[in-house]
PDB file of C-alpha atoms and ligand atoms in Angstrom:
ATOM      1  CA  UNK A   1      80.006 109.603  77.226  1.00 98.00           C
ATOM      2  CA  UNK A   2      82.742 111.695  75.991  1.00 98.00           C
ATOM      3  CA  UNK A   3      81.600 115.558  74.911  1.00 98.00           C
ATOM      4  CA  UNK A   4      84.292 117.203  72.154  1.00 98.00           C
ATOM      5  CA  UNK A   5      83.608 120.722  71.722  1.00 98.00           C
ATOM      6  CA  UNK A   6      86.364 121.049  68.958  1.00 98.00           C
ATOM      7  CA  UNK A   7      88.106 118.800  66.133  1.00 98.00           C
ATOM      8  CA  UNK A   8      91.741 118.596  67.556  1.00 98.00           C
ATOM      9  CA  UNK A   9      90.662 117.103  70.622  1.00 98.00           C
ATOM     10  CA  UNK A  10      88.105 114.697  68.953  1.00 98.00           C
ATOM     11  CA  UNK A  11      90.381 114.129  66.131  1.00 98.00           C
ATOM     12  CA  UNK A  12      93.364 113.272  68.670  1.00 98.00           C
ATOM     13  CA  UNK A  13      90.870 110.778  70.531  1.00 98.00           C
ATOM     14  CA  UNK A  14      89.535 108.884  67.766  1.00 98.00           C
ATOM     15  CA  UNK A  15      93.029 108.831  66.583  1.00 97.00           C
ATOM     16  CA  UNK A  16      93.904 106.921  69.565  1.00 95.00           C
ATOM     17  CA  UNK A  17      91.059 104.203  68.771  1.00 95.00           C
ATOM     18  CA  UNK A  18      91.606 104.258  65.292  1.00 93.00           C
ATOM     19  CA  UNK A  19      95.441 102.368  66.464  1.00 95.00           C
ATOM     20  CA  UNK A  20      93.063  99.846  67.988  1.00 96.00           C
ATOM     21  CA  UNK A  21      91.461  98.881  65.456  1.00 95.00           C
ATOM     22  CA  UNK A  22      87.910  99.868  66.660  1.00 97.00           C
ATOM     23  CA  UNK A  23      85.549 100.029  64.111  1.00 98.00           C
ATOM     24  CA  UNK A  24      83.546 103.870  64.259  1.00 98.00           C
ATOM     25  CA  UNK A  25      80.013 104.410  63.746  1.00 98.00           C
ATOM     26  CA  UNK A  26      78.876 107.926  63.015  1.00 99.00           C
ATOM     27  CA  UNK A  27      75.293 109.611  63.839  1.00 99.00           C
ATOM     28  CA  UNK A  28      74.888 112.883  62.331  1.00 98.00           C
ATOM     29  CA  UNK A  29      71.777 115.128  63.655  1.00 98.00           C
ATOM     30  CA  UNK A  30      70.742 118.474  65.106  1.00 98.00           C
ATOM     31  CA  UNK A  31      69.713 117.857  68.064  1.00 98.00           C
ATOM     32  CA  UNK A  32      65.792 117.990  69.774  1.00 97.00           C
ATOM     33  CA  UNK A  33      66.795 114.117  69.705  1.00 98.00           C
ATOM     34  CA  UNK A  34      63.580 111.472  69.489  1.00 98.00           C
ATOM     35  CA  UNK A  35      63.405 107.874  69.645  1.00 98.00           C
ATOM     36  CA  UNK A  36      64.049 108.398  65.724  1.00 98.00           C
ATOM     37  CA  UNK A  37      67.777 109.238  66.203  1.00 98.00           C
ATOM     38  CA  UNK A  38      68.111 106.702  69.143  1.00 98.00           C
ATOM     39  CA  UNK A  39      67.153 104.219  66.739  1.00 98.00           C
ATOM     40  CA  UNK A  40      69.766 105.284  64.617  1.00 98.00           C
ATOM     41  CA  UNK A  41      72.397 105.251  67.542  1.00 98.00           C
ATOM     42  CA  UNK A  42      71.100 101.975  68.333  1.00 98.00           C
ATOM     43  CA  UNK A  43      71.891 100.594  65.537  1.00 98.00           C
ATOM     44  CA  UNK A  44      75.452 102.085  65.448  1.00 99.00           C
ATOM     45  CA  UNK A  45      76.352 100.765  68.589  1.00 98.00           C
ATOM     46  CA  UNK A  46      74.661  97.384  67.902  1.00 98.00           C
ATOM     47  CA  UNK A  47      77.055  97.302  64.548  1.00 98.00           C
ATOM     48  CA  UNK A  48      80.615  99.098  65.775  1.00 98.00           C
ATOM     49  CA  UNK A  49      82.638  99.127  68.426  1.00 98.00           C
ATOM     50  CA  UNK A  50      82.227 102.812  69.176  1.00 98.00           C
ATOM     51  CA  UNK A  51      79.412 105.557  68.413  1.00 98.00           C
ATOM     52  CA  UNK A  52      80.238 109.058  67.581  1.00 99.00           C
ATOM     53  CA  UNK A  53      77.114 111.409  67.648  1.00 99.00           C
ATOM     54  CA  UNK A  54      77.012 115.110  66.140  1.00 98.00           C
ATOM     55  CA  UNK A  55      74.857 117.510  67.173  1.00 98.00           C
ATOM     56  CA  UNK A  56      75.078 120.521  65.046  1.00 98.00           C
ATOM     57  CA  UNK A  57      72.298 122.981  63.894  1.00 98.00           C
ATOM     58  CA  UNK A  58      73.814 123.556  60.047  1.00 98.00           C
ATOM     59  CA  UNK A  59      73.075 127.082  59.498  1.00 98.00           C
ATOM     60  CA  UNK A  60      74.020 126.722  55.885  1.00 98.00           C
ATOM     61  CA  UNK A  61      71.257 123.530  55.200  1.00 97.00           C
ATOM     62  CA  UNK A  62      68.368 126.470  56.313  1.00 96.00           C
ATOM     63  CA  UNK A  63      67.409 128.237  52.919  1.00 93.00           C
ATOM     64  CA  UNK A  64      64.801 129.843  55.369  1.00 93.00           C
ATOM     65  CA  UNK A  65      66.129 131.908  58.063  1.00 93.00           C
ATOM     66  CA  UNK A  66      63.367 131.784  60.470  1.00 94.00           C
ATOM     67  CA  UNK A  67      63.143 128.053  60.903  1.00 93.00           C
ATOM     68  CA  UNK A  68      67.142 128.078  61.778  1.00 96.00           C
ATOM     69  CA  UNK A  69      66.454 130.285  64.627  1.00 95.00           C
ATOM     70  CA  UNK A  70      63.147 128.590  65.603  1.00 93.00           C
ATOM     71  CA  UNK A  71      64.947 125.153  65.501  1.00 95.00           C
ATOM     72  CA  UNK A  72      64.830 123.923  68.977  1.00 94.00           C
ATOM     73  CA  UNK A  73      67.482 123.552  71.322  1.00 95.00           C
ATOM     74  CA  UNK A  74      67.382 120.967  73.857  1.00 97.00           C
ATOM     75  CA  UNK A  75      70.868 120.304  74.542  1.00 98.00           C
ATOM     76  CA  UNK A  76      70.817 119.215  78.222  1.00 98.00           C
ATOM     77  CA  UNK A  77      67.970 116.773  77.165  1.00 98.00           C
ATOM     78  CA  UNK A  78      69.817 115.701  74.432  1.00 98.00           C
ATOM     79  CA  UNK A  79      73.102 114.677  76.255  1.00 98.00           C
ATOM     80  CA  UNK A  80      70.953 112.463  78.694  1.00 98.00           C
ATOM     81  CA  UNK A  81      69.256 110.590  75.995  1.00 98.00           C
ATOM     82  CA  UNK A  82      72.705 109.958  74.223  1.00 98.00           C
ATOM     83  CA  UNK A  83      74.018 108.901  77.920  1.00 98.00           C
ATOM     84  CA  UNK A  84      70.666 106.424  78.282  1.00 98.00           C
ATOM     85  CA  UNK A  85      71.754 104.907  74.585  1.00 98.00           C
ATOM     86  CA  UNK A  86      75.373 104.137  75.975  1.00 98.00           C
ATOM     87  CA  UNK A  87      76.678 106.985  72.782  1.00 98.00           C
ATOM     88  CA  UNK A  88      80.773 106.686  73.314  1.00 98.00           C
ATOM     89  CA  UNK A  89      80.945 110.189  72.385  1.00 98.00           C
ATOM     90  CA  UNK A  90      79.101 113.522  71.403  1.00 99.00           C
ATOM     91  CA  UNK A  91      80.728 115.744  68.827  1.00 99.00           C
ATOM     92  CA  UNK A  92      79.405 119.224  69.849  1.00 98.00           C
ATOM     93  CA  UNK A  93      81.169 121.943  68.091  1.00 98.00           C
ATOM     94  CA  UNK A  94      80.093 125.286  67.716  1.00 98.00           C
ATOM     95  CA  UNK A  95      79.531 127.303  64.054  1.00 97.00           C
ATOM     96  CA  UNK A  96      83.218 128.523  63.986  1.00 97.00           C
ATOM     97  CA  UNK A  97      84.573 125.119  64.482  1.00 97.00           C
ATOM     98  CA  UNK A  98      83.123 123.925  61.650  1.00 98.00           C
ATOM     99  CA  UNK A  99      83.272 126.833  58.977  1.00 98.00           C
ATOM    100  CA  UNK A 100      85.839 129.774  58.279  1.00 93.00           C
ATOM    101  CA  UNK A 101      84.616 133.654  58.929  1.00 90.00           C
ATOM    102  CA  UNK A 102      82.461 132.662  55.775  1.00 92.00           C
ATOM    103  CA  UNK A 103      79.789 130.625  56.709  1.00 96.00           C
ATOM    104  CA  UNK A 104      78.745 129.234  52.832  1.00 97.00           C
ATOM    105  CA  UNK A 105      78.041 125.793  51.325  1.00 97.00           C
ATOM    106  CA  UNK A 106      80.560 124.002  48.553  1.00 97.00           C
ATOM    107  CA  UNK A 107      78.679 123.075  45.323  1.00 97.00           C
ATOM    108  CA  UNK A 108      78.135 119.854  45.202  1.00 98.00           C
ATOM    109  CA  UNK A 109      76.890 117.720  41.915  1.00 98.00           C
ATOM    110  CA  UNK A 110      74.966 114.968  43.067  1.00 98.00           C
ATOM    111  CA  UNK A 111      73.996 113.637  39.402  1.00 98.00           C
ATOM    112  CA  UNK A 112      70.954 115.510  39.681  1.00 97.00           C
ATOM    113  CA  UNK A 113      69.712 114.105  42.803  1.00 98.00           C
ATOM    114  CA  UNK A 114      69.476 117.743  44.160  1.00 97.00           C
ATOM    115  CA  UNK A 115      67.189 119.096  41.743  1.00 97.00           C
ATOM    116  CA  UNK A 116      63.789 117.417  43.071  1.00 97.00           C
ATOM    117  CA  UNK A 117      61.397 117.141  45.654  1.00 97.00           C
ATOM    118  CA  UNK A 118      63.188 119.117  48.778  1.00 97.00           C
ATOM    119  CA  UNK A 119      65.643 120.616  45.897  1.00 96.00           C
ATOM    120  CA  UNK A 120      63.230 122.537  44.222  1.00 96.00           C
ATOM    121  CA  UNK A 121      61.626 123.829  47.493  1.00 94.00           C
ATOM    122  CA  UNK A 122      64.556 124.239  49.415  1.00 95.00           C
ATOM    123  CA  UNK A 123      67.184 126.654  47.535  1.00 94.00           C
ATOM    124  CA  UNK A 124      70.986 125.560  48.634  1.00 95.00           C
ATOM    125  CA  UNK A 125      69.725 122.945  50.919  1.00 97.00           C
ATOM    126  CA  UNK A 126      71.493 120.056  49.654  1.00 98.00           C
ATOM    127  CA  UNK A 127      74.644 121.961  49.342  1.00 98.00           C
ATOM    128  CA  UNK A 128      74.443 122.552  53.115  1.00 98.00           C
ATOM    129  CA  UNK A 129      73.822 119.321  53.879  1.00 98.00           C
ATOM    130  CA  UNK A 130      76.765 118.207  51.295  1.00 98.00           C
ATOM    131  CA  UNK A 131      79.214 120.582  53.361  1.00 98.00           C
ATOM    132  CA  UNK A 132      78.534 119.732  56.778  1.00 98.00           C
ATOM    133  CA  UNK A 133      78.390 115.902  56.062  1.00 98.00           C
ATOM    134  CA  UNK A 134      82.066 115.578  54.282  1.00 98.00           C
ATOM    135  CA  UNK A 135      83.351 117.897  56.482  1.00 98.00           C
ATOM    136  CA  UNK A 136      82.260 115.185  59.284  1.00 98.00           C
ATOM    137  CA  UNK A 137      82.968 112.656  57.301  1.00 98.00           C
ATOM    138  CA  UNK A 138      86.855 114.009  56.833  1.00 98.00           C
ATOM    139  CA  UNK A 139      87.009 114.977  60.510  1.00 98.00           C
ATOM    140  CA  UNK A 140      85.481 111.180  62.137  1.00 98.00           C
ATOM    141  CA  UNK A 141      86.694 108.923  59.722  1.00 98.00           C
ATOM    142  CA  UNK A 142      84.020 106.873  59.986  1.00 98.00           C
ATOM    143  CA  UNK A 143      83.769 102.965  58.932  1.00 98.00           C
ATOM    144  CA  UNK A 144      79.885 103.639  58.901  1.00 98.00           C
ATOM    145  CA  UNK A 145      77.336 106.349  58.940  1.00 99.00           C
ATOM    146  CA  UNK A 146      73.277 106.090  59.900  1.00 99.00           C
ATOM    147  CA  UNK A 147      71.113 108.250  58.637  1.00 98.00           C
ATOM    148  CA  UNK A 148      66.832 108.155  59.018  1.00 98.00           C
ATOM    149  CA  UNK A 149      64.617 107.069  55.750  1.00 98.00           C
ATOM    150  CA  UNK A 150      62.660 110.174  57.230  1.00 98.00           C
ATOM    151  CA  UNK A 151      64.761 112.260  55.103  1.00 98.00           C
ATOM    152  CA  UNK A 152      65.315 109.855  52.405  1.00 98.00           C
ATOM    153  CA  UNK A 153      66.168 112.089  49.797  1.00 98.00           C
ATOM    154  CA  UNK A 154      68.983 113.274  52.168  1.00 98.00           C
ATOM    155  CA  UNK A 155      70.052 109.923  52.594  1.00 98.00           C
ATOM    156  CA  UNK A 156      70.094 108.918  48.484  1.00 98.00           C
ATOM    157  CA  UNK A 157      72.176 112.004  48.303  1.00 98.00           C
ATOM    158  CA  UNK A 158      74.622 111.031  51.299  1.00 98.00           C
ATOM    159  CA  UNK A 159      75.165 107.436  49.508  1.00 98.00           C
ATOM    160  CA  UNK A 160      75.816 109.334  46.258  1.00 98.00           C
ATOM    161  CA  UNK A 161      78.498 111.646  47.548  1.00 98.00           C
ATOM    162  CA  UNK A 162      80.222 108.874  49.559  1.00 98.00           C
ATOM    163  CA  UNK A 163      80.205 106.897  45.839  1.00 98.00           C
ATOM    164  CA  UNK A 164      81.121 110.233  43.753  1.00 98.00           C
ATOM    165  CA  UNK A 165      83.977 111.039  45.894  1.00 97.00           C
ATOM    166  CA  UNK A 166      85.361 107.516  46.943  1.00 98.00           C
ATOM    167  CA  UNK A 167      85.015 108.028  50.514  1.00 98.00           C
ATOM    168  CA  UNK A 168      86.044 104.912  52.312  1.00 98.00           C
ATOM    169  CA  UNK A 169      83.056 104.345  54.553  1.00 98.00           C
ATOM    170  CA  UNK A 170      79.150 102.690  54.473  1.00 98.00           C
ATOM    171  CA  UNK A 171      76.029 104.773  54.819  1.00 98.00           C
ATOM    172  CA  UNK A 172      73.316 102.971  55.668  1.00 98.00           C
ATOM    173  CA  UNK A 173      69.426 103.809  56.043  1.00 98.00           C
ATOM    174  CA  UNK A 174      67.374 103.301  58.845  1.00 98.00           C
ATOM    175  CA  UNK A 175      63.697 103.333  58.966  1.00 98.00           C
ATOM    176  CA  UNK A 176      61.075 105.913  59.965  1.00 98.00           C
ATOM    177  CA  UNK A 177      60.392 105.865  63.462  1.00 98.00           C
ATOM    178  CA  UNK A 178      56.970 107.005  64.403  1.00 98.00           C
ATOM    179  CA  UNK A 179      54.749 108.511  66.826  1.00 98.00           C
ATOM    180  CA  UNK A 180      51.111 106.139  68.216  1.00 98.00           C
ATOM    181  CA  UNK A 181      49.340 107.751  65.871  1.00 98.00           C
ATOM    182  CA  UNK A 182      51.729 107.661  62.577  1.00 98.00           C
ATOM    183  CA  UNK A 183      53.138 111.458  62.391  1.00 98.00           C
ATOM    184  CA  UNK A 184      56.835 110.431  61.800  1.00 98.00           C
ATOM    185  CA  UNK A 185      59.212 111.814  64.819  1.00 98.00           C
ATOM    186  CA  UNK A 186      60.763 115.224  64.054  1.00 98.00           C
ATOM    187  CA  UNK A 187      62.705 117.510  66.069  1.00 94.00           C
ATOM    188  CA  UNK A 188      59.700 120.104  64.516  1.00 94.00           C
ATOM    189  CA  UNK A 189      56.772 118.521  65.761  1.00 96.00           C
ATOM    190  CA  UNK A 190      57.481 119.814  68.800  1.00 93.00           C
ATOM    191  CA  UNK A 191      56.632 123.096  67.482  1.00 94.00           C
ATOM    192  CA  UNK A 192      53.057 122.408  66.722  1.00 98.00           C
ATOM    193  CA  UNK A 193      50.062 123.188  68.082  1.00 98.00           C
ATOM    194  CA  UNK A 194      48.066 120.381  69.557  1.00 98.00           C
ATOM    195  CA  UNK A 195      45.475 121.009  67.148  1.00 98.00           C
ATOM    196  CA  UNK A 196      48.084 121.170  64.191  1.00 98.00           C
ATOM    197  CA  UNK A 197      49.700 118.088  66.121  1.00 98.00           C
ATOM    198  CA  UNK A 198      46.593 116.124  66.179  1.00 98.00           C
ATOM    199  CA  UNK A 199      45.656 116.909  62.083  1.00 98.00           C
ATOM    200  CA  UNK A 200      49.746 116.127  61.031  1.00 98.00           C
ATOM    201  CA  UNK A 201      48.675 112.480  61.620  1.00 98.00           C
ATOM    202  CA  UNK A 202      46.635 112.804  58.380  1.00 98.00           C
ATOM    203  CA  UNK A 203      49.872 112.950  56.403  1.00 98.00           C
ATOM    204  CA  UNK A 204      50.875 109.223  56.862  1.00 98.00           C
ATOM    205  CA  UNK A 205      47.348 108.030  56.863  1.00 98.00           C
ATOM    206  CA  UNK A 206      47.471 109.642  53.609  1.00 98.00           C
ATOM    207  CA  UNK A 207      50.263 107.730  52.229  1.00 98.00           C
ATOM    208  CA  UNK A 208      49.696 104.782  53.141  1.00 98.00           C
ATOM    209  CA  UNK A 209      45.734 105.239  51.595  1.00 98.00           C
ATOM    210  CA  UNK A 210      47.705 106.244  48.709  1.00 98.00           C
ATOM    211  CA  UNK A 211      49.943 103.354  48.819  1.00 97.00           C
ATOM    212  CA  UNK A 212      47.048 101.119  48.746  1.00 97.00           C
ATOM    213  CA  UNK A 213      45.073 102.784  45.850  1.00 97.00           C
ATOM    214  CA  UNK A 214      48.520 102.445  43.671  1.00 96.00           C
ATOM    215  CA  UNK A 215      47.955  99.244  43.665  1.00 94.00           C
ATOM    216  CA  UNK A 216      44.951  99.222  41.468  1.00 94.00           C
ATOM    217  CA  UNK A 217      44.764 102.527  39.781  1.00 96.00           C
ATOM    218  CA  UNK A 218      47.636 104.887  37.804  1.00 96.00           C
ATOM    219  CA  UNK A 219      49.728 107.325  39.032  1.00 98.00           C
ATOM    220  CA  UNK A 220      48.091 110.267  37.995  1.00 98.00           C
ATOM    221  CA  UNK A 221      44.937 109.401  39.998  1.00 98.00           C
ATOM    222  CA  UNK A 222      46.756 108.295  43.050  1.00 98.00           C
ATOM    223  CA  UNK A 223      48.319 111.966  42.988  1.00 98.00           C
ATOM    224  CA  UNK A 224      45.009 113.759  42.127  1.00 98.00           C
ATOM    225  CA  UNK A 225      43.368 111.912  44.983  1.00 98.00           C
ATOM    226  CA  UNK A 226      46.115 113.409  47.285  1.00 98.00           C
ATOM    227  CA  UNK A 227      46.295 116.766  46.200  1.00 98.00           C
ATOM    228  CA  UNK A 228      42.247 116.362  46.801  1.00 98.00           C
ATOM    229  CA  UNK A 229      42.541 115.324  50.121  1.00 98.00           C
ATOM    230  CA  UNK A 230      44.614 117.819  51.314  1.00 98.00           C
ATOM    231  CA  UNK A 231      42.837 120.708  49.671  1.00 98.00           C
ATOM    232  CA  UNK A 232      39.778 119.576  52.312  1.00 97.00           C
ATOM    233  CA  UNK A 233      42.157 119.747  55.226  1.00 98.00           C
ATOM    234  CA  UNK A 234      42.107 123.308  56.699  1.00 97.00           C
ATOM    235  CA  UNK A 235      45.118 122.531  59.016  1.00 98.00           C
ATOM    236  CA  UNK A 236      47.596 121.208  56.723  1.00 98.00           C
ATOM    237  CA  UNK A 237      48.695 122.658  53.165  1.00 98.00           C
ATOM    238  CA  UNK A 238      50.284 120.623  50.907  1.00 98.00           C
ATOM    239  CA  UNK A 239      53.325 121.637  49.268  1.00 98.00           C
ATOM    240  CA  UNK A 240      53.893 118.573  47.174  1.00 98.00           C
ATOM    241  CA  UNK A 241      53.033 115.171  46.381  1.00 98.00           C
ATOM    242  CA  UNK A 242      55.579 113.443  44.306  1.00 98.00           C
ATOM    243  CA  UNK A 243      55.274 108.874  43.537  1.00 98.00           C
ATOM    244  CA  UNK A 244      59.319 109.068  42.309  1.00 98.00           C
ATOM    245  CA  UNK A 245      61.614 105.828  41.593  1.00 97.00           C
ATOM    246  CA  UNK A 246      63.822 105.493  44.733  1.00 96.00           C
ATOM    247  CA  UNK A 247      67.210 105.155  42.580  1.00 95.00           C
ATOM    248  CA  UNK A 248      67.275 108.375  40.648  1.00 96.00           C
ATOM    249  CA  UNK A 249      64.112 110.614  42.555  1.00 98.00           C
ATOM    250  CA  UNK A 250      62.693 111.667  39.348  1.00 97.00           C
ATOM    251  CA  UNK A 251      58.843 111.914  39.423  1.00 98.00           C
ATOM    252  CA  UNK A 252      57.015 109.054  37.989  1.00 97.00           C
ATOM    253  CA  UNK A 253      54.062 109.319  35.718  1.00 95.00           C
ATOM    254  CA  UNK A 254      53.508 105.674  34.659  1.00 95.00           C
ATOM    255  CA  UNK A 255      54.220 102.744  36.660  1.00 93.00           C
ATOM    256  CA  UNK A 256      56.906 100.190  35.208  1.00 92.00           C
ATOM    257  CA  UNK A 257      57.646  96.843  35.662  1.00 85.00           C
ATOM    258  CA  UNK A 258      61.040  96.226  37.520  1.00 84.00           C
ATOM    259  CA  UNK A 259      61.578  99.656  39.263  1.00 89.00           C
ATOM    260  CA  UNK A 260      60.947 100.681  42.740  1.00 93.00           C
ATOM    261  CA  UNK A 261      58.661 103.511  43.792  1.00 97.00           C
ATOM    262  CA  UNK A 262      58.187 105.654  46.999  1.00 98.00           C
ATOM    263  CA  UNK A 263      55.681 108.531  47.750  1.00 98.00           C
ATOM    264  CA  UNK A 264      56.709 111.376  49.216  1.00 98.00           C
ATOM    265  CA  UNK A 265      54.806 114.699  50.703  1.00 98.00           C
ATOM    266  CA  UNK A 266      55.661 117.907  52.279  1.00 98.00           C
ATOM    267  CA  UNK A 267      53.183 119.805  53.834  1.00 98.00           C
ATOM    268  CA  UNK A 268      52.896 123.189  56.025  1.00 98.00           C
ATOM    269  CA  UNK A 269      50.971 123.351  59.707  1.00 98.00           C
ATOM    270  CA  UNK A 270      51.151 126.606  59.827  1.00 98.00           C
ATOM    271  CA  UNK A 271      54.593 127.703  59.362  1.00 95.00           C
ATOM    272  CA  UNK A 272      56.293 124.147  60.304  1.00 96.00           C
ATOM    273  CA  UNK A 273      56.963 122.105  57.455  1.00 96.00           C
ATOM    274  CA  UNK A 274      56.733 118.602  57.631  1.00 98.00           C
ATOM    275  CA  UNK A 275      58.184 115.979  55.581  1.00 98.00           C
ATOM    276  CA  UNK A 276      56.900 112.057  55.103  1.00 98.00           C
ATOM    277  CA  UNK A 277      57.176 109.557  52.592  1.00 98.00           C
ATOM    278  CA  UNK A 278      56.626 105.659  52.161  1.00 98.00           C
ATOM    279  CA  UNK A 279      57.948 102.569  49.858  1.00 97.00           C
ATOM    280  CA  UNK A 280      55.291 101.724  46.928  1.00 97.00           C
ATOM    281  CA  UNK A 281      54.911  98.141  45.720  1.00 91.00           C
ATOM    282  CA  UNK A 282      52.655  99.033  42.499  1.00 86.00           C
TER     283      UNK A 282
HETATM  284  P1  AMP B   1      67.980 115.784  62.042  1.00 95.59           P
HETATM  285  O1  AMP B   1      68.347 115.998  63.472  1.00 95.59           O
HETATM  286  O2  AMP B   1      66.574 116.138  61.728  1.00 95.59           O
HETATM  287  O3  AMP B   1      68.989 116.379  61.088  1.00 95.59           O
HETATM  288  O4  AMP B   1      68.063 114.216  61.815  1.00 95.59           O
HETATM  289  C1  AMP B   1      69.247 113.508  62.080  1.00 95.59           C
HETATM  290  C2  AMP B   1      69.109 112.115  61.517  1.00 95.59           C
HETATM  291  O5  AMP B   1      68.009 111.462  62.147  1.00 95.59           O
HETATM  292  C3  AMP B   1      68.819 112.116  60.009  1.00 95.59           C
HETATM  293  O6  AMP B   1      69.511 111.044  59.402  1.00 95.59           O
HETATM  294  C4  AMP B   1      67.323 111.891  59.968  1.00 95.59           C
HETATM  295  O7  AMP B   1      66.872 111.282  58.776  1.00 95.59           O
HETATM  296  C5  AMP B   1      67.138 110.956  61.153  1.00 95.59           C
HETATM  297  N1  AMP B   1      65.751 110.997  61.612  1.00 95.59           N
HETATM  298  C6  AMP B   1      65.011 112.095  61.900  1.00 95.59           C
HETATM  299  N2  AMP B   1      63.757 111.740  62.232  1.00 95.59           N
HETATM  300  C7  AMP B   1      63.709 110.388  62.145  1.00 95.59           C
HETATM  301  C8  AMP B   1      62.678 109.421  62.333  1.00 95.59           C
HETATM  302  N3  AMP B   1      61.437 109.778  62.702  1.00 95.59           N
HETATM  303  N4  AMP B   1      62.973 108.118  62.148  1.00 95.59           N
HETATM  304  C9  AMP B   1      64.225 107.738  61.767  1.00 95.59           C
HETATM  305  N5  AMP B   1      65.234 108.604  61.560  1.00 95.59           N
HETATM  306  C10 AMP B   1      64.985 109.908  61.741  1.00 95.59           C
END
C-alpha cells in the first residue's frame, strides 16, 4: 500500500493511473478502522481497479471540542488493516494540508437536508463534513465513493452535494456492519465502558422492536414507546428518536402509502454519543 502524506504527491500518482484508464474508488474515514470501513474498502476494491483510503480526523465536522480530542488514534493499527484489505493507497495528510491558516467550514445548502436529526444537534457539522468531502472529492477524482448507512444522514447529504454541484462521480451506500450482539461498529465504542458497552446493545434491539411495532400501530406510539424505553435505561440517554422518510429526512407523523421510512436514534453513554438507525417497511 502506498501512504501520501500530501496532495502533490498523491495528486501526481493518481494522475499517472488516471492515463491508464483505471477506474478509482474512494473511502473516506477517520481512522480507529472496524470491520465497518473494511466492508466499505471491500467493496471498493471488489468494484474499481484501485482503492484510495483517507484517514483524516476533520476538526471542522466536531461542533464539540472534547470529542475531537478524545477521538481515538490508532494509526499503526489502522495501516495494517488497510494492508490486510489489499487498500492501493492511504491518503494521510495532516490539518494544514487540507485547510489554509483558517481552519473553517464552507456553507453548504443541502436543500435542507442539514437541518434535521444530527443537524439540529450538531451545530456546523454538516458543513464540516461538506468541506472535507469536496475538497477530497476535487483532490482524488474519484469514479466512486463508499460511504456506511451508519451515518446515513451523512451519506443522503454526500449524494446531494455530488447532484447539487455536478460532480462527475457515484456515491454509493453500504450497510451497517455490526458487532455479535447488534451495537453497530464505531470508532467510539471503543471508548465505552464495558458496562456502557454491554447496555449500547439496547439501542438496536430497540429499533428493530420498534420496527416491528410500526407495522401494526402509528407513528406516534411507536415513538412514545421509545422515548419510554429509554427513560427506564439508566445507562443510556436518549437524545432523539426520529421515524423520517429516507428521501428528504423530515420527521414523519403519519405513515403514507408509497414512501419509504427509516428510524433513527442518538443516544449518550455517558459522554459518548452513539448513533443507529434502521429501514421501516410500515
Ligand atoms: P468515520 O471514520 O466514522 O468517519 O466513518 C467513515 C465511513 O465508514 C463513513 O462512511 C461511515 O458511515 C462508515 N462506517 C462507520 N461505521 C460503520 C459501520 N458500522 N458499518 C458500515 N459503515 C460504517
Amino acid at each position: 500500500m502506498l501512504i501520501f502524506k500530501t496532495k502533490e504527491k498523491l495528486i501526481n500518482h493518481l494522475t499517472l493511473l488516471k492515463v491508464e484508464n483505471l477506474s478509482v474508488g474512494f473511502v473516506p474515514t477517520m481512522g480507529a478502522l472496524h470491520l465497518g470501513h473494511l466492508s466499505l474498502v471491500k467493496t471498493s476494491k471488489e468494484n474499481n481497479d484501485v482503492t484510495v483510503a483517507s484517514i483524516f480526523v476533520n476538526p471542522t465536522q466536531f461542533d464539540n471540542k472534547k470529542d475531537l480530542i478524545n477521538y481515538p488514534l490508532t494509526i499503526d493499527e489502522d495501516i495494517r488493516l488497510l494492508q490486510s484489505e489489499h487498500c492501493d493507497i492511504l491518503f494521510l495528510p495532516p490539518v494544514s494540508e487540507m485547510y489554509d491558516q483558517k481552519v473553517s467550514a464552507q456553507k453548504f445548502d443541502f436543500d435542507g437536508l442539514e437541518f434535521e436529526m444530527e443537524g439540529k444537534h450538531r451545530d456546523g457539522h454538516f458543513d464540516g463534513v461538506g468541506t472535507i468531502v469536496k475538497s477530497f472529492f476535487d483532490i482524488i477524482k474519484p469514479d466512486n465513493s463508499y460511504f456506511g448507512e451508519k451515518d446515513f444522514q451523512q451519506l443522503q447529504i454526500v449524494k446531494k452535494m455530488v447532484e447539487k454541484h455536478d460532480l462527475p462521480l457515484e456515491v454509493h451506500g453500504c450497510p451497517i456492519y455490526r458487532e455479535q450482539d447488534g451495537l453497530a461498529m464505531s470508532s467510539r465504542n471503543a471508548r465505552l465502558t464495558a458496562k456502557q458497552r454491554k447496555e449500547a446493545s439496547f439501542i438496536y434491539a430497540t429499533l428493530k422492536k420498534a420496527a416491528a411495532l410500526l407495522k401494526k400501530d402509528t407513528i406516534e406510539n411507536v415513538v412514545t414507546w421509545v422515548e419510554n424505553e429509554f427513560q427506564e435505561n439508566p445507562i443510556l440517554a436518549l437524545e432523539y428518536f426520529t421515524i423520517a422518510d429516507v428521501v428528504t429526512l423530515q420527521t414523519a407523523s403519519k405513515k403514507e402509502i408509497g414512501k419509504t421510512y427509516r428510524g433513527f436514534i442518538a443516544a449518550f453513554a455517558g459522554e459518548i454519543r452513539l448513533i443507529d438507525n434502521i429501514e421501516l417497511s410500515v
